């Protein structure tokens, strides 16, 4: 199976990008072809053989990744698997691409693999990087209902069937939107603890737009994908959880601004998932109300 890798960059981490590309080049088996997308910025120097695309404006994380995917042909059809990797990450082992090939070949229903993210200094995996509710043991692999955006591999047939990442999201929840559409089409998602991307420990709130985007996109996610009776339940639960976390006043103001924006602005096409998909998500341990 042919494997490609897509990395988007703002051009501000040239050393980390070079190290990541070196780790991609060292993967066992057939060569992994890499594409680096400069998301509204020039691409730093990269090794020979790495394709680059420089976009005149920042299209956001999903928009940039979709452009990188299309570098492998419509819906990435020139490769069988595409890995999406953060530009400040590093593949910890040389066998990650080969493990992906084996996993997808062994399970025709497997559509997406979420890697384990670990801090390169401590080896610790943050709880938020385990894409399930029962996240206390990051070393346990399992079926899951979503995946990590900058540390994953996707069978390109999934994109051909359900479409790409939602460009309009720009940042936050775009992975869950794709995951729900994939699950609704019959694909499965695995979290694999043995496929590791090293990434420095960070807080998502480091992004200035974090609270607004998280709230806006969660409303869009529900409006686009959930059966109508579940939309208010899902959003009500997340409103309650947000209040219980007691964010700062400015953060809460930004969150409510995003929440209102999510209702007032177009969210893209609405394709509510089947009720049997709701049941599948529930059986997998994460009903789509949380």
Short mmCIF file of C-alpha atoms in Angstrom, two decimals:
data_model
loop_
_atom_site.label_atom_id
_atom_site.label_comp_id
_atom_site.label_asym_id
_atom_site.label_seq_id
_atom_site.Cartn_x
_atom_site.Cartn_y
_atom_site.Cartn_z
CA UNK A 1 0.00 0.00 0.00
CA UNK A 2 1.33 3.42 -0.97
CA UNK A 3 1.70 5.91 1.88
CA UNK A 4 1.90 9.69 1.64
CA UNK A 5 2.38 12.32 4.33
CA UNK A 6 0.89 15.81 4.53
CA UNK A 7 2.40 18.47 6.77
CA UNK A 8 1.14 22.04 7.00
CA UNK A 9 3.41 24.78 8.30
CA UNK A 10 3.37 28.48 9.08
CA UNK A 11 7.09 28.56 8.31
CA UNK A 12 8.05 29.38 11.89
CA UNK A 13 9.48 26.01 12.96
CA UNK A 14 12.11 25.15 10.32
CA UNK A 15 14.28 22.97 12.56
CA UNK A 16 11.33 20.93 13.84
CA UNK A 17 9.98 20.56 10.30
CA UNK A 18 13.33 19.27 9.03
CA UNK A 19 13.51 16.74 11.89
CA UNK A 20 9.99 15.53 11.14
CA UNK A 21 10.75 15.12 7.44
CA UNK A 22 13.89 13.17 8.32
CA UNK A 23 11.79 10.83 10.49
CA UNK A 24 9.35 10.35 7.59
CA UNK A 25 12.23 9.58 5.20
CA UNK A 26 13.57 6.92 7.59
CA UNK A 27 10.35 4.88 7.62
CA UNK A 28 10.73 1.19 6.82
CA UNK A 29 9.40 -0.22 3.57
CA UNK A 30 8.57 1.72 0.42
CA UNK A 31 9.32 5.45 0.43
CA UNK A 32 6.71 7.70 2.01
CA UNK A 33 6.14 10.68 -0.29
CA UNK A 34 5.84 13.89 1.70
CA UNK A 35 4.02 17.12 0.82
CA UNK A 36 4.58 20.30 2.85
CA UNK A 37 1.96 23.04 2.59
CA UNK A 38 2.93 26.59 3.50
CA UNK A 39 -0.36 27.84 4.94
CA UNK A 40 -0.14 31.51 3.99
CA UNK A 41 3.64 31.53 4.41
CA UNK A 42 6.77 30.45 2.54
CA UNK A 43 7.96 26.89 3.09
CA UNK A 44 11.40 26.64 4.77
CA UNK A 45 14.14 24.66 3.09
CA UNK A 46 13.21 20.99 2.86
CA UNK A 47 15.13 17.90 1.70
CA UNK A 48 15.25 16.98 -1.96
CA UNK A 49 12.23 14.99 -3.08
CA UNK A 50 9.77 16.67 -0.73
CA UNK A 51 7.00 18.44 -2.61
CA UNK A 52 5.98 21.90 -1.45
CA UNK A 53 2.89 24.07 -1.93
CA UNK A 54 2.80 27.71 -0.85
CA UNK A 55 -0.68 29.17 -0.32
CA UNK A 56 -1.16 32.94 -0.59
CA UNK A 57 -3.36 32.97 2.51
CA UNK A 58 -3.88 30.88 5.62
CA UNK A 59 -6.77 28.51 4.89
CA UNK A 60 -6.80 27.08 8.40
CA UNK A 61 -5.87 23.57 9.46
CA UNK A 62 -8.54 21.62 7.53
CA UNK A 63 -8.18 23.79 4.42
CA UNK A 64 -4.41 23.39 4.37
CA UNK A 65 -4.61 19.65 4.89
CA UNK A 66 -7.18 19.28 2.13
CA UNK A 67 -4.83 21.08 -0.28
CA UNK A 68 -2.04 18.72 0.72
CA UNK A 69 -4.30 15.72 0.18
CA UNK A 70 -5.18 16.91 -3.32
CA UNK A 71 -1.45 16.94 -4.18
CA UNK A 72 -1.84 13.15 -4.34
CA UNK A 73 -4.66 13.47 -6.88
CA UNK A 74 -8.39 13.96 -6.31
CA UNK A 75 -9.19 12.71 -2.80
CA UNK A 76 -5.58 11.49 -2.57
CA UNK A 77 -6.22 8.62 -4.99
CA UNK A 78 -2.53 8.28 -6.00
CA UNK A 79 -1.78 6.82 -2.55
CA UNK A 80 -3.69 4.33 -0.42
CA UNK A 81 -2.95 5.94 2.95
CA UNK A 82 -2.17 9.52 3.92
CA UNK A 83 -0.59 10.48 7.24
CA UNK A 84 -1.34 13.97 8.60
CA UNK A 85 1.48 15.12 10.88
CA UNK A 86 2.05 18.30 12.92
CA UNK A 87 5.14 20.20 11.76
CA UNK A 88 6.60 20.21 15.29
CA UNK A 89 6.08 16.47 15.73
CA UNK A 90 8.47 13.60 15.15
CA UNK A 91 7.75 9.97 14.29
CA UNK A 92 9.25 8.08 17.21
CA UNK A 93 9.84 4.79 15.41
CA UNK A 94 10.91 3.73 11.92
CA UNK A 95 8.07 1.22 11.54
CA UNK A 96 5.03 3.53 11.83
CA UNK A 97 4.25 3.59 8.11
CA UNK A 98 4.69 -0.17 7.90
CA UNK A 99 2.38 -0.70 10.89
CA UNK A 100 -0.20 1.45 9.09
CA UNK A 101 0.07 -0.68 5.96
CA UNK A 102 -0.38 -3.85 7.99
CA UNK A 103 -3.34 -2.49 9.95
CA UNK A 104 -5.27 -1.27 6.91
CA UNK A 105 -4.49 -4.43 4.93
CA UNK A 106 -5.68 -6.66 7.79
CA UNK A 107 -8.98 -4.82 8.37
CA UNK A 108 -10.90 -3.67 5.27
CA UNK A 109 -13.37 -1.75 7.49
CA UNK A 110 -10.62 0.30 9.14
CA UNK A 111 -10.71 3.85 7.79
CA UNK A 112 -8.67 5.97 10.21
CA UNK A 113 -5.86 5.37 12.72
CA UNK A 114 -5.14 7.82 15.54
CA UNK A 115 -1.54 7.73 16.76
CA UNK A 116 -0.45 8.14 20.37
CA UNK A 117 1.12 11.54 21.06
CA UNK A 118 3.91 11.55 23.64
CA UNK A 119 6.14 14.29 25.01
CA UNK A 120 9.69 13.69 23.72
CA UNK A 121 11.27 14.56 27.09
CA UNK A 122 8.99 12.72 29.51
CA UNK A 123 7.19 10.19 27.31
CA UNK A 124 3.91 11.30 28.91
CA UNK A 125 0.72 11.27 26.87
CA UNK A 126 -1.73 14.00 27.88
CA UNK A 127 -5.21 12.78 28.73
CA UNK A 128 -6.74 15.01 26.04
CA UNK A 129 -4.65 13.17 23.44
CA UNK A 130 -6.40 9.86 24.07
CA UNK A 131 -9.53 10.09 21.87
CA UNK A 132 -12.00 8.35 24.17
CA UNK A 133 -13.77 9.06 27.47
CA UNK A 134 -11.87 6.34 29.36
CA UNK A 135 -8.46 7.92 28.84
CA UNK A 136 -6.59 6.96 32.02
CA UNK A 137 -4.49 4.31 30.23
CA UNK A 138 -2.93 5.77 27.06
CA UNK A 139 -1.12 2.49 26.40
CA UNK A 140 -4.39 0.67 25.69
CA UNK A 141 -5.29 0.55 22.02
CA UNK A 142 -8.98 0.45 21.12
CA UNK A 143 -11.73 1.34 18.70
CA UNK A 144 -12.63 5.01 19.09
CA UNK A 145 -15.06 7.56 17.68
CA UNK A 146 -12.68 10.38 16.74
CA UNK A 147 -8.97 10.94 16.14
CA UNK A 148 -6.10 13.39 16.64
CA UNK A 149 -5.66 15.88 13.82
CA UNK A 150 -1.87 16.10 13.63
CA UNK A 151 -1.02 12.45 14.31
CA UNK A 152 -3.07 10.09 12.19
CA UNK A 153 -3.35 8.00 9.06
CA UNK A 154 -6.43 7.86 6.83
CA UNK A 155 -7.32 5.40 4.10
CA UNK A 156 -7.86 7.64 1.08
CA UNK A 157 -10.98 5.70 0.10
CA UNK A 158 -12.62 7.40 3.09
CA UNK A 159 -12.16 10.83 1.48
CA UNK A 160 -13.47 9.54 -1.83
CA UNK A 161 -16.62 8.30 -0.10
CA UNK A 162 -17.42 10.99 2.49
CA UNK A 163 -15.41 14.05 1.39
CA UNK A 164 -12.55 15.93 2.99
CA UNK A 165 -12.12 17.88 6.18
CA UNK A 166 -14.56 20.81 6.59
CA UNK A 167 -12.66 23.87 5.30
CA UNK A 168 -15.02 26.31 7.01
CA UNK A 169 -14.07 25.06 10.50
CA UNK A 170 -10.57 26.60 10.13
CA UNK A 171 -9.48 25.24 13.51
CA UNK A 172 -11.07 22.85 16.07
CA UNK A 173 -13.37 19.81 15.77
CA UNK A 174 -12.69 19.22 12.07
CA UNK A 175 -11.44 15.71 12.90
CA UNK A 176 -14.66 14.76 14.70
CA UNK A 177 -16.71 16.04 11.77
CA UNK A 178 -14.80 13.72 9.41
CA UNK A 179 -14.88 10.88 11.96
CA UNK A 180 -18.66 11.01 12.35
CA UNK A 181 -19.15 11.03 8.57
CA UNK A 182 -16.78 8.10 8.20
CA UNK A 183 -18.49 6.10 10.94
CA UNK A 184 -21.86 6.85 9.36
CA UNK A 185 -20.54 5.37 6.10
CA UNK A 186 -19.49 2.16 7.86
CA UNK A 187 -15.78 2.82 8.46
CA UNK A 188 -14.09 2.22 11.81
CA UNK A 189 -11.43 4.20 13.70
CA UNK A 190 -8.61 2.78 15.82
CA UNK A 191 -6.44 4.41 18.47
CA UNK A 192 -3.04 2.70 18.36
CA UNK A 193 -0.67 3.22 21.26
CA UNK A 194 2.22 1.59 19.38
CA UNK A 195 2.21 4.25 16.65
CA UNK A 196 3.82 7.24 18.34
CA UNK A 197 4.33 10.85 17.37
CA UNK A 198 6.60 12.81 19.68
CA UNK A 199 5.19 16.29 20.31
CA UNK A 200 6.01 18.81 23.04
CA UNK A 201 3.38 19.08 25.77
CA UNK A 202 1.19 22.11 25.05
CA UNK A 203 -2.17 23.58 26.04
CA UNK A 204 -4.76 24.08 23.28
CA UNK A 205 -5.70 27.43 24.78
CA UNK A 206 -2.33 28.81 23.60
CA UNK A 207 -4.16 29.76 20.39
CA UNK A 208 -5.81 33.18 20.70
CA UNK A 209 -8.92 31.99 18.86
CA UNK A 210 -9.27 28.78 20.87
CA UNK A 211 -12.36 29.49 22.97
CA UNK A 212 -14.36 31.12 20.16
CA UNK A 213 -13.51 28.45 17.57
CA UNK A 214 -14.16 25.56 19.94
CA UNK A 215 -17.65 26.88 20.75
CA UNK A 216 -18.58 27.92 17.22
CA UNK A 217 -17.40 24.70 15.64
CA UNK A 218 -19.10 22.51 18.24
CA UNK A 219 -22.42 24.11 17.26
CA UNK A 220 -21.58 23.59 13.59
CA UNK A 221 -20.59 19.98 14.29
CA UNK A 222 -23.98 19.28 15.86
CA UNK A 223 -25.97 21.18 13.24
CA UNK A 224 -24.22 19.35 10.40
CA UNK A 225 -24.17 15.81 11.73
CA UNK A 226 -26.60 14.99 14.53
CA UNK A 227 -30.25 13.94 14.29
CA UNK A 228 -32.40 16.92 15.26
CA UNK A 229 -33.47 15.62 18.73
CA UNK A 230 -29.82 15.21 19.77
CA UNK A 231 -28.63 18.69 18.77
CA UNK A 232 -29.94 20.51 21.90
CA UNK A 233 -28.90 17.62 24.16
CA UNK A 234 -25.33 17.56 22.85
CA UNK A 235 -24.90 21.33 23.02
CA UNK A 236 -26.59 21.55 26.42
CA UNK A 237 -24.18 19.00 27.87
CA UNK A 238 -21.19 20.91 26.51
CA UNK A 239 -22.54 24.20 27.81
CA UNK A 240 -22.80 22.66 31.28
CA UNK A 241 -19.31 21.13 31.08
CA UNK A 242 -17.85 24.47 30.00
CA UNK A 243 -19.42 26.24 32.99
CA UNK A 244 -18.26 23.53 35.40
CA UNK A 245 -14.66 24.02 34.22
CA UNK A 246 -14.91 27.64 35.43
CA UNK A 247 -12.96 29.39 32.65
CA UNK A 248 -11.79 32.96 33.09
CA UNK A 249 -14.24 35.75 32.34
CA UNK A 250 -12.56 36.70 29.00
CA UNK A 251 -12.46 33.03 27.97
CA UNK A 252 -16.13 32.58 28.84
CA UNK A 253 -17.07 35.71 26.91
CA UNK A 254 -15.17 34.40 23.87
CA UNK A 255 -16.85 31.01 24.25
CA UNK A 256 -20.36 32.48 24.33
CA UNK A 257 -19.50 34.70 21.38
CA UNK A 258 -18.49 31.62 19.41
CA UNK A 259 -21.58 29.73 20.56
CA UNK A 260 -23.83 32.51 19.22
CA UNK A 261 -21.81 32.65 16.01
CA UNK A 262 -22.32 28.93 15.52
CA UNK A 263 -26.08 29.40 15.41
CA UNK A 264 -26.04 32.60 13.36
CA UNK A 265 -23.68 31.59 10.53
CA UNK A 266 -23.82 28.94 7.77
CA UNK A 267 -22.23 25.65 8.79
CA UNK A 268 -22.14 23.84 5.45
CA UNK A 269 -24.37 20.99 4.29
CA UNK A 270 -26.47 19.16 6.87
CA UNK A 271 -26.24 15.36 6.64
CA UNK A 272 -27.55 13.93 9.93
CA UNK A 273 -26.12 10.55 10.85
CA UNK A 274 -28.31 7.48 10.93
CA UNK A 275 -29.72 6.34 14.26
CA UNK A 276 -27.79 3.10 13.88
CA UNK A 277 -24.62 5.22 13.81
CA UNK A 278 -25.74 6.85 17.06
CA UNK A 279 -26.04 3.35 18.52
CA UNK A 280 -22.62 2.40 17.13
CA UNK A 281 -21.04 5.45 18.78
CA UNK A 282 -22.77 4.52 22.03
CA UNK A 283 -21.47 0.96 21.86
CA UNK A 284 -17.98 2.31 21.24
CA UNK A 285 -18.22 4.20 24.53
CA UNK A 286 -18.99 7.72 23.38
CA UNK A 287 -22.63 8.45 22.57
CA UNK A 288 -22.93 11.67 20.52
CA UNK A 289 -24.29 13.70 23.40
CA UNK A 290 -20.86 14.32 24.97
#
